[in-house]
Amino acid sequence: DTEVTQTPKHLVMGMTNKKSLKCEQHMGHRAMYWYKQKAKKPPELMFVYSYEKLSINESVPSRFSPECPNSSLLNLHLHALQPEDSALYLCASSTGTRGYNEQFFGPGTRLTVL
Amino acid sequence: DAKTTQPNSMESNEEEPVHLPCNHSTISGTDYIHWYRQLPSQGPEYVIHGLTSNVNNRMASLAIAEDRKSSTLILHRATLRDAAVYYCILRDNTNAGKSTFGDGTTLTVKP
């Protein structure tokens, strides 16, 4: 299984809602990532987890809260988002966090904040 | 963080070779050069990576300049399915998984 799955595919939420994005991989990878991608722009790194511990937080606002309950699962909890947070949220995984480790990306969750 | 610079767009004819350039003049000695591509409505897909030497795989070849300040992704025979945004990325070997994406080149393949 060389797939990263993300649910839901699409999410529409109001600014007062709380929702979560889910990412799963069964490749035995020990590094997992969240990226944010605005239209016609490259992905921007948000968080990196290595061995279930947060290793990088790219100064992301606290309304985004990541969680890595186990080595196969990565969540992104959303609360009090703003319309400018509307974007494609991509999850990725890799064997490790070294420079030569390729990343496997999921298809993304398209988030719309009203 | 080191940055990459890519042309905004390129065109190719089907079954012809394509050379996609990337400049990374501030690359550090510990940065690996990766290429990914992204088709519409999909996540990025790994293409190839290298450190100093040229690399070949079933999808493409990667030519790295001797001073490592630039690289070229080579698709040997473009097909319509190769139409995508191609990203040149520097991945730091010492910084816990950090990757810096360039703005990408949109490749159009004409039949």
XYZ file of C-alpha atoms in Angstrom:
225
model
C 0.000 0.000 0.000
C 1.784 3.168 -1.195
C -1.061 5.539 -0.597
C -1.734 8.487 1.683
C -5.448 8.982 2.248
C -7.132 12.169 3.400
C -10.669 12.742 4.601
C -12.844 14.547 3.900
C -12.193 15.497 0.274
C -14.133 18.742 0.679
C -15.101 20.703 3.795
C -17.159 23.860 4.184
C -17.203 25.450 7.620
C -18.235 28.638 9.303
C -15.853 30.809 11.280
C -17.254 29.567 14.598
C -17.148 25.860 13.757
C -14.702 23.240 14.969
C -13.711 20.565 12.479
C -10.863 18.116 11.894
C -8.940 16.876 8.873
C -7.638 13.338 8.891
C -4.655 11.760 7.150
C -3.633 8.111 7.173
C -0.756 6.047 5.749
C 0.164 2.390 6.135
C 3.627 2.441 4.601
C 5.411 2.374 7.952
C 6.599 5.946 7.481
C 7.744 7.739 10.627
C 7.497 11.313 9.341
C 4.248 13.087 8.484
C 3.572 16.599 7.224
C 0.813 19.157 6.774
C 1.012 21.651 3.908
C -1.317 24.468 2.886
C -1.729 25.316 -0.794
C -3.524 28.387 -2.114
C -4.700 28.470 -5.724
C -1.877 28.681 -8.283
C 0.756 28.746 -5.525
C 3.209 26.082 -4.310
C 2.501 24.117 -1.130
C 3.669 25.808 2.080
C 4.887 23.683 4.953
C 2.864 23.998 8.166
C 3.928 21.160 10.475
C 6.290 18.182 10.549
C 5.961 15.206 12.879
C 8.835 12.801 13.323
C 8.279 9.625 15.343
C 4.952 11.080 16.538
C 6.611 14.204 17.957
C 6.175 17.672 16.511
C 9.539 18.693 15.050
C 8.621 21.732 12.953
C 5.872 24.338 13.389
C 6.242 27.032 10.754
C 4.729 29.761 12.976
C 1.227 28.557 12.177
C -1.631 30.363 14.000
C -3.015 28.491 17.003
C -6.400 28.094 15.317
C -4.682 25.168 13.539
C -3.829 22.382 15.987
C -2.036 19.254 14.737
C -2.146 15.883 16.412
C -0.332 12.620 15.711
C -2.064 9.889 17.765
C 0.080 7.111 16.267
C 2.597 6.568 13.502
C -0.096 5.974 10.857
C -2.453 8.812 11.629
C -2.225 12.601 11.487
C -5.017 15.010 12.319
C -5.398 18.753 11.882
C -7.939 20.318 14.224
C -9.498 23.557 13.030
C -11.167 26.182 15.191
C -12.279 29.778 14.605
C -10.827 29.896 11.101
C -10.883 32.946 8.854
C -12.012 33.093 5.200
C -8.354 33.540 4.157
C -7.673 30.053 5.543
C -9.621 28.607 2.622
C -7.146 26.449 0.702
C -6.154 22.905 -0.236
C -4.645 21.135 2.780
C -2.177 18.439 1.829
C -0.811 15.670 4.007
C 2.420 13.863 3.177
C 4.555 11.128 4.694
C 8.107 9.904 4.287
C 10.356 7.192 5.688
C 12.291 9.791 7.614
C 13.140 13.482 7.635
C 16.486 13.310 5.879
C 17.133 15.250 2.709
C 17.038 12.139 0.522
C 13.675 10.890 1.815
C 10.966 11.298 -0.812
C 7.557 12.427 0.328
C 4.293 10.749 -0.587
C 1.392 13.195 -0.805
C -2.306 12.613 -0.337
C -4.907 14.156 -2.674
C -5.725 16.917 -0.199
C -8.784 18.335 1.533
C -10.341 21.370 -0.136
C -11.393 23.680 2.723
C -13.779 26.600 2.334
C -14.325 28.942 5.290
C -17.457 31.073 5.079
C 16.280 29.266 3.630
C 17.631 28.587 0.154
C 15.246 29.491 -2.661
C 14.642 28.045 -6.109
C 13.703 29.948 -9.262
C 11.848 28.353 -12.168
C 10.290 29.675 -15.384
C 6.583 30.252 -14.996
C 5.609 28.119 -17.993
C 7.008 25.998 -20.800
C 5.568 24.260 -23.847
C 6.587 21.060 -25.526
C 5.428 18.896 -28.385
C 4.385 15.333 -27.699
C 7.176 12.739 -27.954
C 9.899 15.393 -27.853
C 12.367 15.842 -24.967
C 11.693 18.544 -22.387
C 14.321 20.320 -20.299
C 12.940 22.076 -17.222
C 15.491 24.387 -15.575
C 15.813 25.407 -11.926
C 18.178 27.931 -10.342
C 19.183 27.527 -6.701
C 22.189 29.789 -6.334
C 21.977 29.877 -2.500
C 21.876 26.100 -2.097
C 23.740 24.790 0.952
C 26.002 21.770 1.001
C 23.411 19.730 2.861
C 20.457 20.429 0.536
C 19.133 17.675 -1.694
C 17.436 18.711 -4.949
C 14.010 17.151 -5.451
C 11.500 17.431 -8.270
C 7.788 16.814 -7.865
C 4.906 17.322 -10.249
C 1.288 18.130 -9.558
C -1.602 17.355 -11.864
C -4.861 19.302 -11.495
C -6.866 18.325 -8.413
C -4.129 15.980 -7.140
C -1.368 16.096 -4.566
C 2.251 16.469 -5.705
C 3.935 13.325 -7.000
C 7.639 12.535 -6.528
C 9.685 12.523 -9.746
C 13.388 12.365 -8.865
C 16.044 13.671 -6.492
C 19.819 14.061 -6.307
C 22.659 15.611 -4.339
C 25.673 16.089 -6.616
C 25.657 13.506 -9.398
C 23.260 13.202 -12.302
C 20.439 10.743 -11.673
C 18.181 8.646 -13.885
C 14.992 6.765 -13.103
C 12.064 5.403 -15.072
C 10.302 8.779 -15.094
C 13.061 11.272 -15.837
C 16.688 12.321 -15.566
C 18.160 14.990 -13.323
C 21.225 16.911 -14.424
C 22.963 18.858 -11.640
C 25.495 21.569 -12.399
C 28.981 21.033 -11.047
C 28.644 24.016 -8.665
C 25.122 22.805 -7.717
C 23.661 26.256 -8.319
C 21.296 24.960 -10.976
C 19.685 21.751 -12.144
C 17.607 20.522 -15.074
C 14.825 17.968 -15.085
C 14.763 16.059 -18.364
C 11.689 14.243 -19.632
C 12.998 12.177 -22.529
C 9.750 11.861 -24.500
C 6.908 14.061 -23.320
C 3.408 12.620 -23.369
C 0.094 14.370 -22.835
C 0.003 12.831 -19.343
C 3.163 14.782 -18.449
C 1.264 18.076 -18.567
C 1.493 19.319 -14.963
C 3.094 21.876 -12.657
C 6.685 20.838 -11.957
C 8.226 21.932 -8.665
C 11.948 22.119 -7.942
C 12.475 21.717 -4.202
C 15.421 21.908 -1.837
C 15.204 19.486 1.065
C 17.541 20.168 3.950
C 19.351 17.083 5.212
C 19.856 18.675 8.625
C 16.578 20.429 9.349
C 14.092 17.779 10.356
C 12.198 17.415 7.093
C 11.954 20.997 5.907
C 11.384 21.409 2.156
C 11.388 24.706 0.271
C 9.215 24.667 -2.862
C 9.878 26.871 -5.880
C 6.926 28.554 -7.597
C 6.776 25.792 -10.196
C 6.755 25.547 -13.994
C 3.495 24.789 -15.757
C 4.302 22.390 -18.587
C 1.933 22.271 -21.543
C 2.321 19.348 -23.968
C 0.904 19.834 -27.451
C -0.197 16.831 -29.521
